[in-house]
Amino acid sequence: MYRLLIVDDEPIILEGLVQLFEQLDEPKLDVCQAYSPGEAIELAKRTKIDIVLSDIRMPGKTGLQMIDDIVFYWPDCRIIFLTGYSEFDYIYTAFQKNVESFILKTEEDSVVVTAVKSVVGKLDFELNQRMLAEQAELRNREMNELLKAETIRAYLAGERISHSIHDWFSVSQEREGEDRSILLLVGRVIDSSSEMGYAAKLKALTIVRGLFDDLFPHWLLAESAVYDASTLVWLVRYYPGDDRFGSADGTVDWPGVAAYLRGVLEAVQNGCRDTLGLHVSFAISGPALHEEGIPDLFRQAQPFISPSLTREPSLVVIGANWEGAEWLGGKLVSFDLQPFKLQVKQLEQALIEADEARSADLCRELLTRLKEQLHASPWTGTELYYEFALLYFARLGDVEGEDARRVPLRLQLLTLLSVPKDWSKAEEDWVRLSIELCALQQSRAYDREQKIVERVHRFVDDNIGRHLSLAQIAEAVYFNPSYLSRYYKRVTGRNLFDYINGSKADAACALLEDHQMKIQDIAMKLGFESASYFTTFFRKMFGRSPQEYREELQNRK
């Protein structure tokens, strides 16, 4: 939905145009109004404006001057000018400002409507073109990435490629004798779960790659590619001119670089394990080689991180200059804490979303894990059991509910703090608590939604005699206008403008019962500029005119 701002210092013209566009079925517009350039600019500071339909000559600041301010805030805003003047200088200046149309006020309404519809069509077209351009750019990046990955895979497989791999590195200039050696890094996500499919593996690799990029130092250059569904490859060069690990003659302390990168890769491992439950094994080539020697080194690296040999996260340095392999990290403990912590986070999210079925399932799975751990290691198991219980205390504190509803849940939770002896009974109690907590969350969410809807209705009812735009209502309830429209429709099942029209119609029916009140006065009281527009509105809502409705009331008596 586009927002149309109509600006004119003559109330009759302004309100007539507002009514004209509010009656349109297509395009559907959020119509705002301003009686002066100053009022229009203030509105533009708070609300996005897509189209301006404005008088060109107004007291104080002209329409042409006003447009400069509005376009400052909303550069893509389209302008249509209405004027009773046809001087050439105004027209010339207007078109210099990229104004869409210049329409005389003597033209028929259909001409103005056609001009606005034309602008809406252009906005739709431009939006579509931007989306197509963004999609094309995204596809272009994806194709370049695929091409680079395919080239790296071919290169590592020993195939001849048409250019030097140094062309991939963005090096502005290189001194004569600069070390052009390459350090090879290989990483593999260890598939600890037989249920981990191809798409999940690729997603895991993307996460590992992103974490590596975040931690990678700026004084090194790296190009990376996904080699297969489990393996990532990085080709690393030293940044020319940096003296941290380099010397004046251009040589590089590659063992020092490799040792530094081991620290980076350990941080990547820890991040993947602690936050995502992913286990990653890395290999660093000991010597840095010229590009011709990298494919052979890659073949040497793969066995060290093969899933058949590696059952825990590891770092290994390989190559002719390093004897054997240096493993870091140690084996995993018998009880892997990361899947447990990940499931605790998933349970927390399910409780926040009030997903009863998922909360119950995760609760059961976590209790099964806790029972096993308590049997294997009572100290660790007890600590984890309290961590599990603490989640429920935290969620109960976050839920905004009346004390009368929360107290029984707190008491129930306190009875569950002791490590269970009867696990079947404990599971039944914890699952019931999960479901009750979800129900409380749902109730509070419903109450919050109803309060917001009530605020909207109250604002509409209190201002039923004014012209109401979506932007005005949204500002009154502190919502984004577009979001408010969607939110209201989701909560109530109907459009906000349907409620506004319904409220005006109900108010009209109540006022028509007073036979002493003229229809013209009722129209003015409800914000209609003319009795004829009020009659059109009433007939559209009830299928008969206000006078016919009033006569029916008299006949019933």
Coordinates of C-alpha atoms in Angstrom, one line a residue:
M1 CA 0.0 0.0 0.0
Y2 CA 1.4 3.4 -1.0
R3 CA 0.9 6.6 1.1
L4 CA -0.6 9.6 -0.7
L5 CA -0.1 13.0 0.9
I6 CA -2.6 15.7 -0.3
V7 CA -1.6 19.3 0.4
D8 CA -3.8 22.3 -0.2
D9 CA -4.6 25.4 1.8
E10 CA -8.2 25.4 0.6
P11 CA -10.2 23.0 2.9
I12 CA -13.0 22.4 0.4
I13 CA -10.5 21.3 -2.3
L14 CA -8.3 19.3 0.1
E15 CA -11.1 17.4 1.7
G16 CA -12.8 16.8 -1.6
L17 CA -9.6 15.2 -3.0
V18 CA -9.2 13.1 0.2
Q19 CA -12.7 11.7 -0.2
L20 CA -12.1 11.1 -3.9
F21 CA -9.1 8.9 -3.3
E22 CA -10.6 7.2 -0.2
Q23 CA -13.5 5.9 -2.4
L24 CA -11.2 4.3 -4.9
D25 CA -11.1 0.5 -4.8
E26 CA -7.9 0.4 -6.8
P27 CA -5.2 1.4 -6.1
K28 CA -5.7 1.1 -2.3
L29 CA -3.9 4.1 -0.8
D30 CA -3.3 5.3 2.7
V31 CA -4.4 8.9 2.3
C32 CA -2.9 11.7 4.5
Q33 CA -3.7 15.4 4.3
A34 CA -2.0 18.7 5.2
Y35 CA -3.4 22.2 5.0
S36 CA 0.0 23.9 4.6
P37 CA 3.5 23.2 3.5
G38 CA 4.7 23.3 7.1
E39 CA 2.2 20.7 8.2
A40 CA 3.2 18.5 5.2
I41 CA 6.9 18.7 6.0
E42 CA 6.3 17.8 9.7
L43 CA 4.3 14.8 8.6
A44 CA 7.1 13.8 6.2
K45 CA 9.6 13.9 9.1
R46 CA 7.6 11.2 10.9
T47 CA 6.1 9.1 8.1
K48 CA 7.2 7.7 4.8
I49 CA 5.6 9.5 1.8
D50 CA 5.3 7.8 -1.6
I51 CA 3.2 10.3 -3.6
V52 CA 2.5 14.0 -3.0
L53 CA -0.5 15.7 -4.7
S54 CA -0.2 19.3 -3.9
D55 CA -1.3 22.8 -4.8
I56 CA 1.6 24.8 -6.1
R57 CA 0.8 28.3 -4.7
M58 CA 0.1 28.5 -1.0
P59 CA 0.7 31.1 1.7
G60 CA 4.3 31.2 3.0
K61 CA 6.3 28.4 1.4
T62 CA 5.2 27.4 -2.1
G63 CA 4.6 23.9 -3.2
L64 CA 7.9 24.0 -5.1
Q65 CA 9.8 24.9 -2.0
M66 CA 8.0 22.3 0.1
I67 CA 9.0 19.6 -2.3
D68 CA 12.7 20.2 -1.7
D69 CA 12.1 19.4 2.0
I70 CA 10.0 16.4 1.4
V71 CA 12.3 14.9 -1.2
F72 CA 15.2 15.4 1.3
Y73 CA 13.5 12.9 3.6
W74 CA 12.0 10.6 0.9
P75 CA 14.1 10.9 -2.4
D76 CA 11.9 8.4 -4.2
C77 CA 8.7 10.3 -3.5
R78 CA 6.7 11.2 -6.7
I79 CA 5.1 14.6 -7.1
I80 CA 1.9 15.7 -8.8
F81 CA 1.1 19.4 -8.8
L82 CA -2.4 20.9 -9.0
T83 CA -2.8 24.6 -9.7
G84 CA -5.0 27.3 -11.0
Y85 CA -2.1 29.0 -12.6
S86 CA -0.5 28.1 -15.9
E87 CA 2.5 30.4 -15.9
F88 CA 5.5 29.0 -17.8
D89 CA 8.0 29.7 -15.1
Y90 CA 6.2 27.5 -12.6
I91 CA 5.8 24.7 -15.0
Y92 CA 9.5 24.9 -16.1
T93 CA 10.7 24.9 -12.4
A94 CA 8.4 22.1 -11.5
F95 CA 9.7 19.8 -14.3
Q96 CA 13.3 20.6 -13.3
K97 CA 12.4 19.0 -9.9
N98 CA 11.4 15.8 -11.7
V99 CA 7.7 16.4 -11.0
E100 CA 5.5 13.7 -12.5
S101 CA 2.5 15.8 -13.6
F102 CA 1.3 19.4 -13.7
I103 CA -2.5 19.5 -13.7
L104 CA -4.8 22.5 -13.7
K105 CA -7.5 22.5 -11.0
T106 CA -10.1 23.0 -13.7
E107 CA -9.5 19.5 -14.9
E108 CA -12.0 16.7 -14.1
D109 CA -11.4 14.3 -11.2
S110 CA -10.7 11.5 -13.6
V111 CA -7.6 13.3 -14.9
V112 CA -6.2 13.6 -11.3
V113 CA -7.1 9.9 -10.5
T114 CA -5.4 8.8 -13.8
A115 CA -2.3 10.8 -12.9
V116 CA -2.1 9.1 -9.5
K117 CA -2.7 5.7 -10.9
S118 CA 0.1 6.3 -13.4
V119 CA 2.5 7.1 -10.6
V120 CA 1.5 4.0 -8.7
G121 CA 2.2 2.0 -11.8
K122 CA 5.6 3.5 -12.1
L123 CA 6.3 2.9 -8.4
D124 CA 5.3 -0.8 -8.8
F125 CA 7.5 -1.1 -11.9
E126 CA 10.5 0.5 -10.2
L127 CA 10.1 -1.7 -7.1
N128 CA 9.9 -4.8 -9.4
Q129 CA 13.0 -3.6 -11.2
R130 CA 14.9 -3.1 -8.0
M131 CA 14.0 -6.6 -6.8
L132 CA 15.0 -8.0 -10.2
A133 CA 18.3 -6.1 -10.0
E134 CA 19.0 -7.4 -6.5
Q135 CA 18.2 -10.9 -7.5
A136 CA 20.5 -10.6 -10.5
E137 CA 23.3 -9.3 -8.3
L138 CA 22.7 -12.1 -5.8
R139 CA 22.8 -14.7 -8.7
N140 CA 25.9 -13.0 -10.1
R141 CA 27.6 -13.3 -6.7
E142 CA 26.5 -16.9 -6.3
M143 CA 27.8 -17.8 -9.8
N144 CA 31.1 -16.1 -9.1
E145 CA 31.3 -18.0 -5.9
L146 CA 30.5 -21.3 -7.6
L147 CA 33.0 -20.6 -10.4
K148 CA 35.7 -19.9 -7.8
A149 CA 34.8 -23.0 -5.8
E150 CA 34.9 -25.1 -9.0
T151 CA 38.2 -23.7 -10.0
I152 CA 39.7 -24.3 -6.5
R153 CA 38.4 -27.9 -6.6
A154 CA 39.9 -28.5 -10.0
Y155 CA 43.2 -26.9 -8.9
L156 CA 43.4 -29.1 -5.7
A157 CA 42.6 -32.2 -7.8
G158 CA 45.7 -31.4 -9.9
E159 CA 44.0 -30.1 -13.0
R160 CA 45.6 -27.4 -15.0
I161 CA 43.8 -24.0 -14.6
S162 CA 44.0 -21.1 -17.0
H163 CA 45.4 -18.5 -14.6
S164 CA 47.5 -18.2 -11.5
I165 CA 45.7 -18.6 -8.2
H166 CA 47.4 -15.3 -7.1
D167 CA 44.9 -13.5 -9.3
W168 CA 42.2 -14.3 -6.7
F169 CA 44.0 -12.3 -4.0
S170 CA 43.4 -8.5 -3.9
V171 CA 47.0 -7.3 -3.6
S172 CA 47.4 -3.7 -4.7
Q173 CA 51.1 -3.9 -5.4
E174 CA 53.9 -6.3 -4.7
R175 CA 57.6 -5.6 -4.2
E176 CA 60.2 -7.5 -6.1
G177 CA 61.2 -10.6 -4.2
E178 CA 57.9 -10.6 -2.2
D179 CA 57.1 -14.0 -0.7
R180 CA 54.3 -15.4 -2.8
S181 CA 54.0 -18.7 -0.9
I182 CA 50.6 -20.1 0.1
L183 CA 49.6 -21.7 3.4
L184 CA 46.9 -24.4 3.1
L185 CA 44.1 -24.7 5.7
V186 CA 41.6 -27.6 5.5
G187 CA 38.6 -27.9 7.8
R188 CA 36.0 -30.7 8.1
V189 CA 32.7 -30.8 10.0
I190 CA 32.7 -34.1 11.9
D191 CA 29.3 -35.7 11.4
S192 CA 28.5 -36.9 14.9
S193 CA 24.8 -37.5 13.9
S194 CA 23.7 -40.0 11.3
E195 CA 20.7 -37.8 10.7
M196 CA 22.7 -34.9 9.5
G197 CA 21.7 -34.5 5.8
Y198 CA 23.5 -32.8 2.9
A199 CA 21.7 -29.5 3.3
A200 CA 22.5 -29.4 7.1
K201 CA 26.1 -30.1 6.3
L202 CA 26.3 -27.2 3.9
K203 CA 24.6 -24.9 6.4
A204 CA 27.2 -26.0 9.0
L205 CA 30.0 -25.3 6.6
T206 CA 28.6 -21.8 5.9
I207 CA 28.5 -21.1 9.7
V208 CA 32.1 -22.3 10.1
R209 CA 33.2 -20.2 7.2
G210 CA 31.5 -17.1 8.6
L211 CA 33.0 -17.5 12.0
F212 CA 36.5 -18.0 10.5
D213 CA 36.1 -14.8 8.4
D214 CA 35.1 -12.8 11.5
L215 CA 38.2 -14.0 13.4
F216 CA 40.7 -13.9 10.5
P217 CA 43.4 -11.2 10.8
H218 CA 43.5 -8.3 8.3
W219 CA 47.2 -8.7 7.8
L220 CA 46.6 -12.0 6.0
L221 CA 44.8 -12.7 2.7
A222 CA 42.6 -15.7 2.3
E223 CA 40.4 -17.2 -0.4
S224 CA 38.1 -20.1 0.6
A225 CA 35.8 -22.6 -1.0
V226 CA 33.5 -25.5 -0.1
Y227 CA 35.4 -28.5 -1.3
D228 CA 32.6 -31.1 -0.6
A229 CA 29.6 -31.4 1.7
S230 CA 32.0 -31.7 4.8
T231 CA 35.2 -29.9 3.8
L232 CA 36.3 -26.3 3.6
V233 CA 39.6 -25.1 2.1
W234 CA 41.4 -21.9 2.7
L235 CA 44.4 -20.6 0.7
V236 CA 46.3 -18.1 2.8
R237 CA 48.9 -15.5 1.7
Y238 CA 50.8 -13.0 3.7
Y239 CA 49.9 -9.3 3.1
P240 CA 52.8 -7.6 1.3
G241 CA 54.5 -4.9 3.3
D242 CA 53.3 -6.0 6.7
D243 CA 56.2 -6.5 9.1
R244 CA 54.7 -8.5 11.9
F245 CA 55.8 -11.8 10.6
G246 CA 57.8 -10.5 7.6
S247 CA 61.2 -9.1 7.2
A248 CA 62.8 -6.3 5.1
D249 CA 64.0 -8.8 2.4
G250 CA 60.5 -10.1 1.8
T251 CA 60.8 -13.4 3.6
V252 CA 58.0 -14.5 5.9
D253 CA 58.1 -16.4 9.2
W254 CA 55.6 -19.1 8.1
P255 CA 55.9 -21.3 11.1
G256 CA 55.0 -18.2 13.2
V257 CA 52.0 -17.5 11.0
A258 CA 50.9 -21.2 11.3
A259 CA 51.3 -21.1 15.1
Y260 CA 49.2 -17.9 15.2
L261 CA 46.5 -19.4 13.0
R262 CA 46.3 -22.4 15.3
G263 CA 45.0 -20.0 18.0
V264 CA 42.5 -18.5 15.5
L265 CA 41.3 -22.0 14.6
E266 CA 41.0 -23.1 18.2
A267 CA 38.7 -20.1 18.7
V268 CA 36.6 -21.1 15.7
Q269 CA 36.4 -24.7 17.1
N270 CA 35.3 -23.4 20.5
G271 CA 32.8 -21.1 19.0
C272 CA 31.3 -23.8 16.9
R273 CA 31.2 -26.3 19.7
D274 CA 29.9 -23.9 22.5
T275 CA 27.2 -22.1 20.6
L276 CA 26.2 -24.5 17.8
G277 CA 27.1 -28.0 18.9
L278 CA 29.3 -28.4 15.8
H279 CA 32.6 -30.3 16.0
V280 CA 35.2 -29.2 13.4
S281 CA 38.6 -30.7 12.7
F282 CA 41.4 -28.5 11.1
A283 CA 44.7 -29.2 9.4
I284 CA 47.3 -26.5 8.7
S285 CA 50.1 -27.2 6.2
G286 CA 53.5 -26.8 8.0
P287 CA 55.4 -25.1 5.2
A288 CA 54.0 -22.5 2.9
L289 CA 54.5 -23.6 -0.7
H290 CA 54.4 -22.1 -4.1
E291 CA 51.1 -22.7 -5.9
E292 CA 52.4 -25.7 -7.8
G293 CA 52.9 -27.7 -4.6
I294 CA 49.6 -27.1 -2.9
P295 CA 47.6 -29.9 -4.6
D296 CA 50.0 -32.6 -3.3
L297 CA 49.9 -31.0 0.2
F298 CA 46.1 -31.1 0.1
R299 CA 46.2 -34.9 -0.6
Q300 CA 48.5 -35.2 2.4
A301 CA 46.2 -33.2 4.7
Q302 CA 43.0 -35.2 4.0
P303 CA 43.8 -38.4 6.0
F304 CA 44.6 -36.4 9.1
I305 CA 41.0 -35.0 9.3
S306 CA 39.2 -38.0 7.9
P307 CA 36.0 -38.9 9.8
S308 CA 37.2 -42.5 9.9
L309 CA 40.3 -41.4 11.9
T310 CA 39.1 -38.4 13.8
R311 CA 36.4 -38.8 16.4
E312 CA 37.0 -35.5 18.3
P313 CA 37.7 -31.9 17.3
S314 CA 41.4 -31.5 16.5
L315 CA 44.0 -29.3 15.1
V316 CA 46.8 -30.9 13.2
V317 CA 49.9 -29.4 11.6
I318 CA 51.3 -31.4 8.6
G319 CA 54.0 -31.2 6.1
A320 CA 57.6 -32.0 5.4
N321 CA 59.0 -29.4 7.8
W322 CA 56.9 -30.7 10.7
E323 CA 57.6 -34.2 12.0
G324 CA 54.4 -36.1 12.6
A325 CA 51.2 -34.5 13.6
E326 CA 50.5 -32.3 16.6
W327 CA 47.0 -32.8 17.9
L328 CA 45.3 -30.3 20.1
G329 CA 42.0 -30.3 21.9
G330 CA 41.7 -33.7 23.6
K331 CA 38.8 -36.1 23.5
L332 CA 35.2 -35.2 24.3
V333 CA 33.9 -36.0 27.7
S334 CA 31.6 -39.0 28.0
F335 CA 28.6 -36.7 28.3
D336 CA 28.5 -34.1 25.5
L337 CA 27.3 -30.9 27.1
Q338 CA 26.7 -29.0 23.8
P339 CA 23.7 -31.0 22.5
F340 CA 22.2 -30.6 26.0
K341 CA 22.8 -26.8 26.1
L342 CA 21.4 -26.5 22.6
Q343 CA 18.2 -28.4 23.6
V344 CA 17.9 -26.1 26.7
K345 CA 17.9 -23.1 24.3
Q346 CA 15.4 -24.8 22.1
L347 CA 13.1 -25.5 25.0
E348 CA 13.4 -21.8 26.1
Q349 CA 12.4 -20.7 22.6
A350 CA 9.5 -23.1 22.5
L351 CA 8.2 -21.8 25.9
I352 CA 8.5 -18.2 24.6
E353 CA 6.5 -19.1 21.5
A354 CA 4.0 -21.0 23.7
D355 CA 4.5 -24.2 21.6
E356 CA 3.0 -26.8 23.9
A357 CA 3.8 -29.9 21.8
R358 CA 7.4 -28.9 21.2
S359 CA 8.0 -27.8 24.8
A360 CA 6.7 -31.1 26.1
D361 CA 8.8 -33.2 23.6
L362 CA 12.0 -31.2 24.5
C363 CA 11.3 -31.5 28.2
R364 CA 11.0 -35.3 27.9
E365 CA 14.3 -35.5 25.9
L366 CA 16.2 -33.3 28.3
L367 CA 15.0 -35.3 31.3
T368 CA 16.1 -38.5 29.6
R369 CA 19.6 -37.0 29.2
L370 CA 19.7 -35.8 32.8
K371 CA 18.8 -39.2 34.1
E372 CA 21.6 -40.8 32.2
Q373 CA 24.1 -38.1 33.3
L374 CA 23.1 -38.4 36.9
H375 CA 23.7 -42.1 36.8
A376 CA 27.2 -41.6 35.2
S377 CA 28.2 -38.5 37.2
P378 CA 26.0 -37.4 40.1
W379 CA 27.8 -34.1 40.6
T380 CA 27.6 -33.0 37.0
G381 CA 24.1 -34.3 36.6
T382 CA 22.9 -32.4 39.6
E383 CA 24.4 -29.2 38.3
L384 CA 22.7 -29.7 34.9
Y385 CA 19.4 -30.5 36.6
Y386 CA 19.4 -27.2 38.4
E387 CA 20.3 -25.4 35.2
F388 CA 17.3 -27.1 33.6
A389 CA 15.0 -26.0 36.5
L390 CA 16.4 -22.4 36.4
L391 CA 15.1 -22.0 32.9
Y392 CA 11.5 -22.5 34.2
F393 CA 12.1 -19.9 36.9
A394 CA 13.4 -17.4 34.4
R395 CA 10.5 -18.0 32.0
L396 CA 7.9 -17.7 34.8
G397 CA 9.5 -14.4 35.9
D398 CA 9.4 -13.0 32.3
V399 CA 5.7 -13.9 31.7
E400 CA 3.6 -10.8 32.6
G401 CA 0.7 -12.4 34.5
E402 CA -1.4 -11.7 37.6
D403 CA 0.2 -13.0 40.8
A404 CA -2.9 -15.2 41.4
R405 CA -2.0 -17.1 38.3
R406 CA 1.7 -17.3 38.8
V407 CA 1.8 -18.3 42.5
P408 CA 0.5 -21.9 41.9
L409 CA 3.1 -22.4 39.2
R410 CA 5.9 -21.2 41.4
L411 CA 4.8 -23.6 44.2
Q412 CA 4.6 -26.4 41.7
L413 CA 8.1 -25.5 40.4
L414 CA 9.5 -25.4 44.0
T415 CA 8.3 -29.0 44.6
L416 CA 10.3 -30.1 41.5
L417 CA 13.7 -28.7 42.6
S418 CA 14.9 -31.9 44.3
V419 CA 16.6 -34.4 42.0
P420 CA 13.9 -37.0 41.2
K421 CA 13.7 -40.5 42.6
D422 CA 10.7 -41.4 40.6
W423 CA 11.6 -40.2 37.0
S424 CA 8.3 -41.2 35.5
K425 CA 6.4 -39.0 38.0
A426 CA 9.0 -36.2 37.5
E427 CA 8.5 -36.3 33.8
E428 CA 4.8 -36.1 34.1
D429 CA 5.1 -33.1 36.5
W430 CA 7.6 -31.2 34.3
V431 CA 5.6 -31.7 31.1
R432 CA 2.4 -30.5 32.8
L433 CA 4.3 -27.4 34.1
S434 CA 5.6 -26.8 30.5
I435 CA 2.1 -26.9 29.1
E436 CA 0.7 -24.7 31.9
L437 CA 3.5 -22.2 31.3
C438 CA 2.7 -22.1 27.6
A439 CA -0.9 -21.6 28.3
L440 CA -0.1 -18.6 30.6
Q441 CA 2.2 -17.2 27.8
Q442 CA -0.6 -17.6 25.3
S443 CA -3.1 -15.9 27.6
R444 CA -0.8 -12.9 28.3
A445 CA 0.0 -12.6 24.5
Y446 CA -3.7 -12.6 23.8
D447 CA -4.3 -9.9 26.5
R448 CA -1.5 -7.7 25.0
E449 CA -3.0 -8.0 21.6
Q450 CA -6.4 -7.1 22.8
K451 CA -5.1 -4.1 24.6
I452 CA -3.4 -2.8 21.5
V453 CA -6.6 -3.4 19.5
E454 CA -8.6 -1.6 22.2
R455 CA -6.2 1.4 22.0
V456 CA -6.7 1.5 18.2
H457 CA -10.4 1.4 18.6
R458 CA -10.4 4.0 21.3
F459 CA -8.4 6.4 19.1
V460 CA -10.7 5.8 16.2
D461 CA -13.9 6.3 18.3
D462 CA -12.5 9.4 19.9
N463 CA -11.6 10.9 16.5
I464 CA -14.6 9.7 14.5
G465 CA -15.3 13.2 13.3
R466 CA -11.9 13.6 11.7
H467 CA -10.2 12.3 8.6
L468 CA -8.2 9.3 9.8
S469 CA -5.2 7.9 8.0
L470 CA -3.3 4.8 8.8
A471 CA -0.2 6.9 9.6
Q472 CA -2.2 9.0 12.2
I473 CA -3.5 5.9 13.9
A474 CA -0.1 4.2 13.9
E475 CA 1.5 7.2 15.5
A476 CA -1.1 7.3 18.2
V477 CA -0.4 3.7 19.2
Y478 CA 3.4 3.8 18.5
F479 CA 3.4 1.3 15.7
N480 CA 4.9 1.3 12.2
P481 CA 2.0 2.1 9.8
S482 CA 2.5 -0.9 7.5
Y483 CA 3.1 -3.3 10.5
L484 CA -0.1 -2.0 12.2
S485 CA -2.2 -2.8 9.2
R486 CA -0.9 -6.4 9.1
Y487 CA -1.0 -6.7 12.9
Y488 CA -4.6 -5.6 13.1
K489 CA -5.7 -7.9 10.3
R490 CA -3.9 -10.9 12.0
V491 CA -5.4 -10.2 15.4
T492 CA -9.0 -9.3 14.4
G493 CA -9.4 -11.0 11.0
R494 CA -10.5 -7.8 9.2
N495 CA -9.0 -4.6 7.8
L496 CA -8.5 -1.5 9.9
F497 CA -10.4 0.7 7.4
D498 CA -13.4 -1.7 7.7
Y499 CA -13.5 -0.9 11.4
I500 CA -13.2 2.8 10.7
N501 CA -16.0 2.7 8.2
G502 CA -18.1 0.5 10.4
S503 CA -17.7 3.0 13.4
K504 CA -18.7 5.9 11.2
A505 CA -21.7 4.0 10.0
D506 CA -22.8 3.0 13.5
A507 CA -22.3 6.7 14.6
A508 CA -24.4 7.8 11.6
C509 CA -27.2 5.4 12.5
A510 CA -27.3 6.7 16.1
L511 CA -27.3 10.3 14.9
L512 CA -30.1 9.7 12.4
E513 CA -32.4 8.7 15.2
D514 CA -32.5 12.3 16.2
H515 CA -35.0 13.6 13.7
Q516 CA -34.3 17.2 14.6
M517 CA -30.7 16.9 13.3
K518 CA -30.2 17.7 9.7
I519 CA -28.4 15.2 7.5
Q520 CA -25.9 18.0 6.5
D521 CA -25.0 18.5 10.2
I522 CA -24.6 14.8 10.7
A523 CA -22.2 14.6 7.7
M524 CA -20.1 17.5 9.1
K525 CA -20.1 15.9 12.6
L526 CA -18.7 12.7 11.2
G527 CA -16.0 14.4 9.1
F528 CA -17.7 14.3 5.7
E529 CA -17.2 17.6 3.8
S530 CA -20.5 17.3 2.0
A531 CA -23.9 15.7 2.5
S532 CA -23.6 14.1 -0.9
Y533 CA -20.4 12.3 0.0
F534 CA -22.0 11.2 3.3
T535 CA -25.0 9.9 1.3
T536 CA -22.7 8.0 -1.0
F537 CA -20.9 6.4 1.9
F538 CA -24.1 5.5 3.8
R539 CA -25.6 3.9 0.7
K540 CA -22.5 1.9 0.1
M541 CA -22.6 0.6 3.7
F542 CA -26.4 0.0 4.0
G543 CA -27.8 -0.1 0.5
R544 CA -30.0 2.9 1.1
S545 CA -29.7 6.7 1.7
P546 CA -29.7 8.3 5.1
Q547 CA -33.1 9.8 4.5
E548 CA -34.5 6.4 3.5
Y549 CA -33.0 4.9 6.7
R550 CA -34.6 7.7 8.8
E551 CA -38.0 7.1 7.2
E552 CA -37.8 3.4 8.0
L553 CA -37.1 4.3 11.6
Q554 CA -40.2 6.5 11.7
N555 CA -42.4 3.8 10.0
R556 CA -41.3 1.3 12.7
K557 CA -42.7 3.6 15.3

